[in-house]
Amino acid sequence: MSSPNNAWVTLATNDSYSLGALVLAHSLKTVGTVHKLAILITPGVTAPMKQQIEAVFDEVKVVDVLDSKDQTHLALMCRPELGVTFTKLHCWTFTNYDKCVFLDADTLVLQNCDELFEREELSAAPDPGWPDCFNSGVFVYKPSQDTFGQLLEFARTRGSFDGGDQGLLNMFFKEWSNTDISKHLSFTYNVVWSSTYSYLPALKQFGQNMKIVHFISSSKPWLQSFNTETRLVTSKHGGSGLQELLQLWWDLFCRHVHPRLSTEMIESRLS
Ligand code: UDP
Ligand code: MN
């Protein structure tokens, strides 16, 4: 049997989300994934940052949703508010892979979860804000040009009830909520961390099972204060457990990303 050709896929439209994507990639390597790493970027990512990304990811696809004179561009003209969403939809165009798992750039993988590739499209974990919806920061899907076209058409004609990809994908894959429980991933695959995490006894009981943490909204790791002398991060929002996870992100950043960044920057200044 030939080994499956699978990939983790993420997205970055600028340099700060690129830092998230780089740390995410190193977290995947640290847990020893056997699958490839792929990323969608846009021209908003600077050339030195693109070089960093190319050194870590197996495949880098540049998508320019505004300039492409194709169906994406036409769809976007009708729905200018869905800019980043349209970019995310391009993950379906990685048809050189059999199956993919999309991960937001603000996620961090804590334990190996290669078993996710055994799931079918569209598998995702519930969103704690409205658990009949899935959170679109982590999902298993099957790349397909056909599905991509359908998603674009859906976006153009129907839009998104929350103005982003989560509303759109939940409408498109609306059977997720009530059809097949095997497509419901455990919350441990997408622990959505808001600054007001509210179920602390569950965190105490199940916290060690956490596989992927997702730093939504204002808890983005790269927006917290980091002390370069003590190498400790201080969360601006607090919240039990968050501090340790943010520290993990920063440890990976300091070990794998920052040293390379500074060398590159120095070199580019000298040349
Ligand atoms: N994203 C991006 N640039 C942006 C906003 C979002 O590249 O300006 C990508 C990135 O991969 C990010 C994902 O889109 O993780 C979803 O956005 P975000 O994580 O900020 O939303 P949240 O999870 O907080 O709802
Ligand atoms: Mn996110």
Coordinates of C-alpha atoms and ligand atoms in Angstrom, one line a residue:
M1 CA 0.0 0.0 0.0
S2 CA 1.4 3.4 -0.9
S3 CA 1.7 5.8 2.0
P4 CA -0.9 8.6 2.1
N5 CA 0.1 12.0 0.8
N6 CA -1.3 14.3 3.5
A7 CA -0.5 17.8 4.7
W8 CA -1.1 20.2 7.5
V9 CA -2.2 23.5 6.0
T10 CA -2.2 27.0 7.5
L11 CA -2.5 30.6 6.3
A12 CA -0.8 33.9 6.8
T13 CA -1.6 37.2 5.1
N14 CA 1.0 39.3 6.9
D15 CA 4.2 39.1 9.0
S16 CA 2.7 38.8 12.4
Y17 CA 0.4 35.9 11.5
S18 CA 3.5 34.4 9.8
L19 CA 5.3 34.3 13.2
G20 CA 2.3 32.3 14.4
A21 CA 2.6 30.0 11.4
L22 CA 6.3 29.4 12.0
V23 CA 5.8 28.5 15.6
L24 CA 2.9 26.3 14.6
A25 CA 5.2 24.5 12.1
H26 CA 7.9 24.0 14.7
S27 CA 5.3 22.6 17.1
L28 CA 4.3 20.1 14.5
K29 CA 7.9 19.1 13.9
T30 CA 8.5 18.8 17.7
V31 CA 5.7 16.3 18.1
G32 CA 7.1 14.3 15.2
T33 CA 4.4 14.5 12.6
V34 CA 5.0 12.3 9.5
H35 CA 2.9 14.6 7.3
K36 CA 3.9 17.5 5.1
L37 CA 3.6 21.2 6.0
A38 CA 1.9 23.5 3.6
I39 CA 1.0 27.2 3.8
L40 CA -1.0 29.8 1.9
I41 CA 0.5 33.3 2.0
T42 CA -0.4 36.5 0.3
P43 CA 1.7 39.4 -1.0
G44 CA 1.2 41.0 2.4
V45 CA 4.0 38.8 3.7
T46 CA 7.4 40.5 3.2
A47 CA 10.2 38.9 1.2
P48 CA 12.5 38.1 4.2
M49 CA 9.5 36.5 6.1
K50 CA 8.7 34.5 3.0
Q51 CA 12.2 33.1 3.1
Q52 CA 11.8 32.1 6.7
I53 CA 8.6 30.3 5.8
E54 CA 10.2 28.5 2.8
A55 CA 12.9 27.2 5.1
V56 CA 10.3 25.4 7.3
F57 CA 7.3 24.5 5.2
D58 CA 7.4 21.8 2.5
E59 CA 5.1 23.8 0.2
V60 CA 4.4 27.6 0.0
K61 CA 1.5 28.7 -2.2
V62 CA 1.2 32.5 -2.8
V63 CA -2.4 33.5 -3.5
D64 CA -3.3 37.0 -4.5
V65 CA -7.1 37.0 -4.3
L66 CA -7.3 40.7 -5.4
D67 CA -5.2 40.5 -8.5
S68 CA -6.2 37.1 -9.9
K69 CA -8.6 37.7 -12.7
D70 CA -10.5 34.5 -12.1
Q71 CA -13.6 33.3 -10.4
T72 CA -12.1 34.2 -7.0
H73 CA -11.7 37.8 -8.0
L74 CA -15.2 38.0 -9.3
A75 CA -16.6 36.5 -6.1
L76 CA -14.6 38.9 -4.0
M77 CA -15.9 41.9 -5.9
C78 CA -19.4 41.0 -4.7
R79 CA -18.2 40.3 -1.1
P80 CA -15.3 42.7 -0.3
E81 CA -15.8 42.0 3.5
L82 CA -14.7 38.4 3.0
G83 CA -11.1 39.1 2.1
V84 CA -9.2 36.8 4.4
T85 CA -12.0 34.2 4.2
F86 CA -11.6 33.9 0.4
T87 CA -7.9 33.4 1.0
K88 CA -8.6 30.6 3.5
L89 CA -10.9 28.8 1.0
H90 CA -7.9 28.4 -1.3
C91 CA -6.8 25.5 1.1
W92 CA -9.1 23.4 -1.1
T93 CA -6.8 23.9 -4.0
F94 CA -4.0 21.8 -2.6
T95 CA -5.2 18.9 -4.7
N96 CA -1.7 17.4 -4.8
Y97 CA -2.6 16.0 -1.4
D98 CA -5.1 13.3 -0.6
K99 CA -6.2 14.8 2.7
C100 CA -5.4 17.9 4.7
V101 CA -5.9 19.3 8.1
F102 CA -6.3 23.1 8.2
L103 CA -4.9 24.8 11.3
D104 CA -5.2 28.6 12.0
A105 CA -1.9 30.3 12.4
D106 CA -2.9 31.1 16.1
T107 CA -3.0 27.4 17.0
L108 CA -0.2 25.4 18.7
V109 CA 0.1 21.6 18.6
L110 CA 1.0 20.1 22.0
Q111 CA 0.9 16.3 21.2
N112 CA 1.1 14.3 18.0
C113 CA -2.3 14.2 16.4
D114 CA -1.5 12.5 13.0
E115 CA -4.6 10.3 13.6
L116 CA -6.7 13.3 12.5
F117 CA -6.0 12.3 8.9
E118 CA -8.1 9.2 9.4
R119 CA -11.2 11.4 9.6
E120 CA -13.3 12.4 6.7
E121 CA -14.3 15.9 5.3
L122 CA -15.6 17.9 7.1
S123 CA -14.4 17.0 10.6
A124 CA -14.1 19.8 13.2
A125 CA -14.6 20.5 16.9
P126 CA -17.5 22.4 18.4
D127 CA -17.2 26.1 19.0
P128 CA -17.7 26.9 22.7
G129 CA -19.6 30.1 21.8
W130 CA -22.3 28.1 20.0
P131 CA -21.6 24.4 20.1
D132 CA -23.9 23.5 17.2
C133 CA -21.3 25.3 15.0
F134 CA -17.8 24.0 14.5
N135 CA -14.8 26.2 15.1
S136 CA -13.1 26.7 11.8
G137 CA -9.6 27.0 13.3
V138 CA -9.0 23.3 13.0
F139 CA -10.7 21.1 10.3
V140 CA -10.1 18.0 8.3
Y141 CA -10.9 18.3 4.6
K142 CA -10.3 16.8 1.2
P143 CA -8.7 19.1 -1.3
S144 CA -10.9 19.4 -4.5
Q145 CA -11.1 22.0 -7.2
D146 CA -14.7 21.2 -7.5
T147 CA -15.5 21.9 -3.8
F148 CA -13.4 25.1 -4.0
G149 CA -15.6 26.3 -6.9
Q150 CA -18.7 25.5 -5.0
L151 CA -17.5 27.3 -1.9
L152 CA -16.7 30.4 -3.9
E153 CA -20.1 30.4 -5.5
F154 CA -21.7 29.9 -2.1
A155 CA -19.7 32.8 -0.7
R156 CA -20.6 35.0 -3.6
T157 CA -24.3 34.3 -3.4
R158 CA -24.9 33.7 0.3
G159 CA -22.1 35.5 2.1
S160 CA -21.3 34.6 5.7
F161 CA -23.5 35.1 8.7
D162 CA -20.5 36.1 10.9
G163 CA -18.6 37.9 8.1
G164 CA -15.8 35.3 8.2
D165 CA -14.9 31.8 7.2
Q166 CA -16.5 30.2 10.2
G167 CA -20.0 31.4 9.3
L168 CA -19.5 30.4 5.7
L169 CA -18.1 27.0 6.3
N170 CA -20.8 26.2 8.9
M171 CA -23.5 27.0 6.3
F172 CA -21.8 25.1 3.6
F173 CA -21.2 22.0 5.7
K174 CA -24.4 22.4 7.7
E175 CA -25.0 18.7 8.1
W176 CA -22.0 18.7 10.5
S177 CA -24.3 19.6 13.4
N178 CA -26.6 16.7 13.3
T179 CA -25.5 14.0 10.9
D180 CA -22.4 12.1 11.6
I181 CA -20.8 12.1 15.1
S182 CA -17.5 10.8 13.7
K183 CA -17.1 14.2 12.2
H184 CA -17.2 15.8 15.6
L185 CA -13.7 16.1 16.8
S186 CA -13.0 16.1 20.5
F187 CA -12.6 19.6 22.0
T188 CA -9.0 18.6 22.9
Y189 CA -8.2 19.0 19.1
N190 CA -9.2 22.7 19.2
V191 CA -9.1 24.1 22.8
V192 CA -10.4 27.5 22.0
W193 CA -8.8 29.8 24.5
S194 CA -10.7 33.0 25.2
S195 CA -9.6 35.4 27.9
T196 CA -12.6 34.4 29.9
Y197 CA -12.3 30.6 29.9
S198 CA -15.1 29.5 32.0
Y199 CA -15.1 25.8 32.7
L200 CA -12.2 25.5 35.1
P201 CA -13.1 22.1 36.7
A202 CA -13.1 20.5 33.2
L203 CA -9.8 22.1 32.5
K204 CA -8.4 20.6 35.7
Q205 CA -9.9 17.2 34.8
F206 CA -9.0 17.0 31.1
G207 CA -6.3 19.6 30.6
Q208 CA -3.6 17.1 30.2
N209 CA -5.4 15.6 27.2
M210 CA -5.2 18.8 25.3
K211 CA -3.7 18.3 21.8
I212 CA -4.1 21.6 20.0
V213 CA -4.7 24.9 21.7
H214 CA -6.2 27.8 19.8
F215 CA -5.4 31.4 20.9
I216 CA -8.5 33.2 19.6
S217 CA -9.1 36.9 19.5
S218 CA -7.1 39.0 22.0
S219 CA -5.0 36.1 23.4
K220 CA -2.7 36.0 20.4
P221 CA 0.7 34.9 21.7
W222 CA 2.7 37.5 19.7
L223 CA 0.6 40.3 21.1
Q224 CA 1.6 39.6 24.7
S225 CA 4.4 41.2 26.6
F226 CA 7.6 39.2 26.6
N227 CA 10.6 40.0 28.9
T228 CA 13.7 39.3 26.9
E229 CA 15.9 39.1 30.0
T230 CA 13.8 36.6 32.0
R231 CA 12.4 35.0 28.8
L232 CA 9.0 35.0 30.4
V233 CA 5.8 36.1 28.9
T234 CA 3.1 38.1 30.7
S235 CA -0.4 37.6 29.6
K236 CA -2.3 40.8 29.2
H237 CA -5.6 39.0 30.0
G238 CA -4.7 36.4 32.6
G239 CA -6.9 33.3 32.9
S240 CA -6.0 30.0 34.5
G241 CA -3.6 27.9 32.5
L242 CA -3.2 30.4 29.7
Q243 CA 0.1 31.6 31.0
E244 CA 1.8 28.2 30.7
L245 CA 0.5 27.7 27.1
L246 CA 1.7 31.2 26.1
Q247 CA 5.1 30.4 27.6
L248 CA 5.2 27.2 25.5
W249 CA 4.6 29.2 22.4
W250 CA 7.3 31.7 23.3
D251 CA 9.8 28.9 24.2
L252 CA 9.3 27.5 20.6
F253 CA 9.6 31.0 19.2
C254 CA 12.8 31.7 21.1
R255 CA 14.4 28.3 20.2
H256 CA 13.5 28.0 16.6
V257 CA 12.2 31.2 15.1
H258 CA 13.9 34.2 16.7
P259 CA 17.5 33.1 16.2
R260 CA 17.0 32.8 12.5
L261 CA 15.0 36.0 12.2
S262 CA 17.8 38.0 13.8
T263 CA 20.5 36.5 11.6
E264 CA 18.4 37.2 8.5
M265 CA 17.8 40.8 9.5
I266 CA 21.4 41.4 10.3
E267 CA 22.5 39.9 6.9
S268 CA 19.9 41.9 5.0
R269 CA 21.1 45.1 6.7
L270 CA 24.7 44.3 5.8
S271 CA 24.2 43.5 2.2
Ligands
UDP1 N1 -5.4 35.4 9.2 C1 -4.4 36.0 8.5 N2 -4.4 37.4 8.5 C2 -5.3 38.2 9.2 C3 -6.3 37.5 9.8 C4 -6.4 36.2 9.8 O1 -3.5 35.4 7.9 O2 -5.1 39.4 9.1 C5 -5.5 33.9 9.1 C6 -4.7 33.2 10.2 O3 -4.3 31.9 9.7 C7 -5.6 33.2 11.3 C8 -6.9 32.8 10.6 O4 -6.9 33.5 9.4 O5 -5.3 32.2 12.3 C9 -8.2 33.2 11.3 O6 -8.2 34.4 12.0 P1 -8.0 34.5 13.5 O7 -7.2 33.4 14.0 O8 -7.4 35.9 13.9 O9 -9.5 34.5 14.1 P2 -9.9 33.9 15.5 O10 -9.4 32.5 15.6 O11 -9.4 34.8 16.6 O12 -11.4 34.0 15.4
MN2 MN -7.7 31.6 15.1

